XYZ file of N, CA and C in Angstrom:
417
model
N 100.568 28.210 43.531
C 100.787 29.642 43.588
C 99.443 30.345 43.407
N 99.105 31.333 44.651
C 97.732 32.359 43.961
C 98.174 32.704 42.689
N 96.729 33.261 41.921
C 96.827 33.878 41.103
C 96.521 35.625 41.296
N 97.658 35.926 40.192
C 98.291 37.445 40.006
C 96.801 38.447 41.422
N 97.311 39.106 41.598
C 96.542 39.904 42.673
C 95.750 39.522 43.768
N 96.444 38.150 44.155
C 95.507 37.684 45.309
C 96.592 37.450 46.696
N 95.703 37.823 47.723
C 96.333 37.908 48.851
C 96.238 37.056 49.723
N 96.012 35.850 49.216
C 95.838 34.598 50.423
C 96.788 33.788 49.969
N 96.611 32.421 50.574
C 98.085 31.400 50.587
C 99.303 31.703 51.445
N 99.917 30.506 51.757
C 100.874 30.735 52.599
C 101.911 31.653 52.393
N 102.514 31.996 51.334
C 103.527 33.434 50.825
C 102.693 34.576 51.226
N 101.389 34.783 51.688
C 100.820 35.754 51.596
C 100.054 35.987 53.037
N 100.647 35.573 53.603
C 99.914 35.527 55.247
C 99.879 35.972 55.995
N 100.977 36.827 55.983
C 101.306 38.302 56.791
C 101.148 39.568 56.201
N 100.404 39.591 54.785
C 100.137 40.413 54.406
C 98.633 41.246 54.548
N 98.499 42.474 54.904
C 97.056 43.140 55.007
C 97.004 44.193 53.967
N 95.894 43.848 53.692
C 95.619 46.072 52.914
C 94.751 46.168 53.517
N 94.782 47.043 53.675
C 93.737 47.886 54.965
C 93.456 49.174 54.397
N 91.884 49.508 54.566
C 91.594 51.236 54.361
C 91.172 51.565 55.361
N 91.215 53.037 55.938
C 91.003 53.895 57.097
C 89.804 54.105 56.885
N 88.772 53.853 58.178
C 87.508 54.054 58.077
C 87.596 55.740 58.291
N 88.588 56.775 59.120
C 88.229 57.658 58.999
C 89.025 59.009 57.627
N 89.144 57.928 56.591
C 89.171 58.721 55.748
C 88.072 58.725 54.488
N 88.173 59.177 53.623
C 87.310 58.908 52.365
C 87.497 57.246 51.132
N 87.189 56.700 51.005
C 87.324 55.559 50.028
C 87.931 56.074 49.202
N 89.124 55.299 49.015
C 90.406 55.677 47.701
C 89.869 55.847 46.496
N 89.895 56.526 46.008
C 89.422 57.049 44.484
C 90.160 56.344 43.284
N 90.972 55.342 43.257
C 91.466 54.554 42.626
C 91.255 52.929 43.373
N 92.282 52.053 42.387
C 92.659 50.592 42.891
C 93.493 50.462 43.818
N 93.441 51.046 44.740
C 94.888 50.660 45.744
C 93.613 50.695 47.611
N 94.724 50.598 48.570
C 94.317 50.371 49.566
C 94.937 51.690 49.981
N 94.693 51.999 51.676
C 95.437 53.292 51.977
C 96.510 52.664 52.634
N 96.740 51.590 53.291
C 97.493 50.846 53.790
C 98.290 49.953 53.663
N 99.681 49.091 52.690
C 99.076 47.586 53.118
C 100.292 46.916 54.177
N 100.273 46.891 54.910
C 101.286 46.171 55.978
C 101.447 44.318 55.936
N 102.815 44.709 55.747
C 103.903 43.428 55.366
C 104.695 42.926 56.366
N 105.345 41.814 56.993
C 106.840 41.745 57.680
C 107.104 42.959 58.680
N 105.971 43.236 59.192
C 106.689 44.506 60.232
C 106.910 45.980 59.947
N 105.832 46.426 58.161
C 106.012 47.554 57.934
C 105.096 47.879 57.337
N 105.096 48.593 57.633
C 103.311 50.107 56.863
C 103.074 50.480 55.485
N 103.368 50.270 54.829
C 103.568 51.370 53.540
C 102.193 51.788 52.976
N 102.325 53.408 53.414
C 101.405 53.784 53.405
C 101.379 54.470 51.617
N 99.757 54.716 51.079
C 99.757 55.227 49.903
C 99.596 56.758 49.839
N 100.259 57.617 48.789
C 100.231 58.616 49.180
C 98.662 59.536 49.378
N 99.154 60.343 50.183
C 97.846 61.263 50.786
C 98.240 62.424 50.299
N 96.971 63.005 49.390
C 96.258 64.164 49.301
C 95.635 64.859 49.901
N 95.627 66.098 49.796
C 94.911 67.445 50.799
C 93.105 66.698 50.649
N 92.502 65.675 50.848
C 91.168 65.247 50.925
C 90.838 64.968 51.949
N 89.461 65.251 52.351
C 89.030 65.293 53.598
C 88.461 64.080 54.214
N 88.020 63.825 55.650
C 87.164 62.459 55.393
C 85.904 62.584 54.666
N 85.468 63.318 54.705
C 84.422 63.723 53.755
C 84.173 63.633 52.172
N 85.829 63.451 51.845
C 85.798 63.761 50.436
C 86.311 64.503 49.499
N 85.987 65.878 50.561
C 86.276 67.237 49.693
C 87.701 67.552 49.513
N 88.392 67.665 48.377
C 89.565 67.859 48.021
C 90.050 69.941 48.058
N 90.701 69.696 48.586
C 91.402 70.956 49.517
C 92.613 71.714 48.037
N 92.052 71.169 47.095
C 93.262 72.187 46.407
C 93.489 73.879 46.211
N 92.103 73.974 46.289
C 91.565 75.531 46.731
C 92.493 76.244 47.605
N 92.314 75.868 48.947
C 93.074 75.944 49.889
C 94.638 76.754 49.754
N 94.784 77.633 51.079
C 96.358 77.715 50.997
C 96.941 76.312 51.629
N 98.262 76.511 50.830
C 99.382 75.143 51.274
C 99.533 74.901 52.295
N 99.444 75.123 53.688
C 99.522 75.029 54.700
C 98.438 74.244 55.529
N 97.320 74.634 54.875
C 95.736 74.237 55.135
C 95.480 72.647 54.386
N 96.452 72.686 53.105
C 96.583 71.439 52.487
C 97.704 70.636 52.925
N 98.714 70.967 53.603
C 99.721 70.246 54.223
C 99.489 69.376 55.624
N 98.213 70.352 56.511
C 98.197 70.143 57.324
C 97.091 68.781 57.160
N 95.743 68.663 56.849
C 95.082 67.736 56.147
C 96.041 66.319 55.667
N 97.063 66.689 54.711
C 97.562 65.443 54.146
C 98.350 64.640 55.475
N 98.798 65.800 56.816
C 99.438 65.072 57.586
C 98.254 64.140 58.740
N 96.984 64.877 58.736
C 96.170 64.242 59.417
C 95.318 63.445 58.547
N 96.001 62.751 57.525
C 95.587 61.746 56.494
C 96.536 60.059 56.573
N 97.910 61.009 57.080
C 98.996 60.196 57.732
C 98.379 59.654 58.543
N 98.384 60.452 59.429
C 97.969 59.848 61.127
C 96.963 58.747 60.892
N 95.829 59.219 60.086
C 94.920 58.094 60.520
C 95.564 56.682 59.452
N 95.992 57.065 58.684
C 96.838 55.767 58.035
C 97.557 54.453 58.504
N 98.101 55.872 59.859
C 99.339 54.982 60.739
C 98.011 54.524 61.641
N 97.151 54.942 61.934
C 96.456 54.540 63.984
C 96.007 52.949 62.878
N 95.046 53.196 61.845
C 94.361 51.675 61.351
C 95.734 50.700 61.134
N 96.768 51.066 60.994
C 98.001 49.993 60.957
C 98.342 49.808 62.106
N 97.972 50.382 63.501
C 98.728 49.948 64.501
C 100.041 50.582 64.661
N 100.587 52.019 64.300
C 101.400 52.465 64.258
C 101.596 54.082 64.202
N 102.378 54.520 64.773
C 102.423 56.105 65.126
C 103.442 56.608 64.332
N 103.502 58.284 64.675
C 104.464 59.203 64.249
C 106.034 58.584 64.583
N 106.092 57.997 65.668
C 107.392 57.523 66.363
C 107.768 56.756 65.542
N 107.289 55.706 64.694
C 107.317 54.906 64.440
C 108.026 54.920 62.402
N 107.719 56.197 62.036
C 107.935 56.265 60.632
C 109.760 56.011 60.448
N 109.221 55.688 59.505
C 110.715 55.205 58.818
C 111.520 55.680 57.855
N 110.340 56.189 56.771
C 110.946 56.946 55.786
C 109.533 57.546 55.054
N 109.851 59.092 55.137
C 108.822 60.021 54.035
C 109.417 60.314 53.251
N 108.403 60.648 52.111
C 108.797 61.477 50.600
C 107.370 62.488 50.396
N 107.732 63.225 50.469
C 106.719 64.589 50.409
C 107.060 64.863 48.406
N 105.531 65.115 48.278
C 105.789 65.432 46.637
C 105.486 67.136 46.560
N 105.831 68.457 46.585
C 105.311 69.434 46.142
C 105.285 70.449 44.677
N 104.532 70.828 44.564
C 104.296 71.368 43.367
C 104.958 72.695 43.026
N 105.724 73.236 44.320
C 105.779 74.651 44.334
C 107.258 74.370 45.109
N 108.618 73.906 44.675
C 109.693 74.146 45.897
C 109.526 75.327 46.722
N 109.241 76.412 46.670
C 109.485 77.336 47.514
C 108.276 76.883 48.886
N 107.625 76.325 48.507
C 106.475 75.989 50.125
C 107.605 74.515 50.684
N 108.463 74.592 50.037
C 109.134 73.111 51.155
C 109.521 73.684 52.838
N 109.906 75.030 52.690
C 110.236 75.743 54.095
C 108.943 75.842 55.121
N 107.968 76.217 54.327
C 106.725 76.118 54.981
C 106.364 74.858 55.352
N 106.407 74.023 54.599
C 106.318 72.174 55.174
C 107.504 71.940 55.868
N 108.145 72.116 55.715
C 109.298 71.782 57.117
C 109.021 72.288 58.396
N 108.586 73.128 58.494
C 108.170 73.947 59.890
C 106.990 72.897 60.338
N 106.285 72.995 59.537
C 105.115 72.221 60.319
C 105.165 70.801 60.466
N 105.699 69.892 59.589
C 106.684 68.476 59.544
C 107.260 68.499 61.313
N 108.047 69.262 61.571
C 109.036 69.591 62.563
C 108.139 68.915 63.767
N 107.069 70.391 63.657
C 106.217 70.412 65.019
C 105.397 69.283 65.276
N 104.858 68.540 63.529
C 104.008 67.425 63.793
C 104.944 66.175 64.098
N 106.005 66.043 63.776
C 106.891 65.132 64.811
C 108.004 64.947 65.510
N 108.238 66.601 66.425
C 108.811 66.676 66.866
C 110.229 66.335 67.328
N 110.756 65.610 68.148
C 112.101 64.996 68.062
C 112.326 63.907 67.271
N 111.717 62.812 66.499
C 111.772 61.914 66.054
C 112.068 62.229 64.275
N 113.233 61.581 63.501
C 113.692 62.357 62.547
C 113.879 61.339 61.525
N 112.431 60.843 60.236
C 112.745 59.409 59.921
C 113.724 60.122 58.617
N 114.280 58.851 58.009
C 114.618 59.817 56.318
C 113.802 60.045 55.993
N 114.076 60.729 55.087
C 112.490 62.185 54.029
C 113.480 62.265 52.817
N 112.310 62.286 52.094
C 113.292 62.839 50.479
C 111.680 63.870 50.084
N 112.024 65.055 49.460
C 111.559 65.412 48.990
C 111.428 65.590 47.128
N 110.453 65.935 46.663
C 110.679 65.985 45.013
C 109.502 67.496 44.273
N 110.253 68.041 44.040
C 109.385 69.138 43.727
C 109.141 68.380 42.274
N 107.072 68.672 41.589
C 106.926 67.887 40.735
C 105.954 68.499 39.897
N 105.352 68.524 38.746
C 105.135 69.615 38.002
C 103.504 69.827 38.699
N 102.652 68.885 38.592
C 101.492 68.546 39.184
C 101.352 67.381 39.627
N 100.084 67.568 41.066
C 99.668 66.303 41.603
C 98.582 65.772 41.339
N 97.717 64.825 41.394
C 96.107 64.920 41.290
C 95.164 66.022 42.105
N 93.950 66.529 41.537
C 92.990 67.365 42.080
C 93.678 68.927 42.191
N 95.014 68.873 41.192
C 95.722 69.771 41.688
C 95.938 70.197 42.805
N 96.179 69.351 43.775
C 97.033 69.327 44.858
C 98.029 70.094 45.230
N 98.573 70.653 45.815
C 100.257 71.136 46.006
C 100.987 70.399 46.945
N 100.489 69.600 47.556
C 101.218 68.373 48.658
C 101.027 67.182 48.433
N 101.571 66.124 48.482
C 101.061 64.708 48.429
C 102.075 63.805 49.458
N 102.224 63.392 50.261
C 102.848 62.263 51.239
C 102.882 61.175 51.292
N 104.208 60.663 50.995
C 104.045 58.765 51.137
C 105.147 58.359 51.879
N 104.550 57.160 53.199
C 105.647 57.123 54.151
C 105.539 55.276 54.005
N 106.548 55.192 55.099
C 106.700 53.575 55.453
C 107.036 53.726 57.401
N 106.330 53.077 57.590
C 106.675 52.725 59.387
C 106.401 51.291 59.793
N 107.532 51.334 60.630
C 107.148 50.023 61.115
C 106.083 49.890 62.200
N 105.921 48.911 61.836
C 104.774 48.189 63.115
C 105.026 46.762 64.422
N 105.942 46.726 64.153
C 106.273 45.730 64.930
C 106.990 45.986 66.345
């Protein structure tokens, strides 16, 4: 058996973590990616730029829109698109901006409708007001 946190050996062979070259290096221990058996699970995304710069400043919309083009590049380094999601959970800080993220949710994936749970939550990191964590398949 590997030992505790290792990703090689045969139980472990279809497993990747992967980080997005076009985002910023995770500011913690995790990967932005790690794809398993045919699925994505992506870690959640913050209003941060590839650059770095954390968007809490920002109106919610300006930070919603960022965390979704934090998605995207999550899904392209996994080999996997908008079509493709399976299930989101949007974290916000403010229930009343969930109407405002739904509108733009909508438009950024149009007919395709994965489950979503939302959780209004007291704070996020960088004081955030959005944070996103999805799963898609890849296969």
């Amino acid at each position: 058996m590997p030992p505790a946190g290792s990703t090689s050996g045969p139980a472990y062979a279809a497993l990747s973590l992967i980080d997005s070259p076009k985002l910023t290096a995770p500011a913690g221990h995790y990967a932005h990616v790690a794809v398993h058996r045919g699925l994505a699970y992506l870690s959640g995304q913050l209003p941060v730029t590839p650059e770095g710069d954390k968007l809490s400043h920002e109106p919610f919309l300006t930070q919603a829109e960022q965390v979704l083009r934090n998605i995207d590049a999550c899904l392209a380094v996994a080999g996997t698109s908008r079509d493709r999601l399976l299930s989101v959970t949007v974290y916000v800080t403010d229930i009343a901006d969930w109407p405002a993220f739904d509108r733009l949710y909508r438009n950024w994936l149009g007919s395709h409708r994965p489950q979503r749970a939302v959780a209004g939550v007291k704070e996020l990191h960088y004081g955030a007001a959005v944070e996103v964590h999805a799963i898609a398949a890849v296969d």
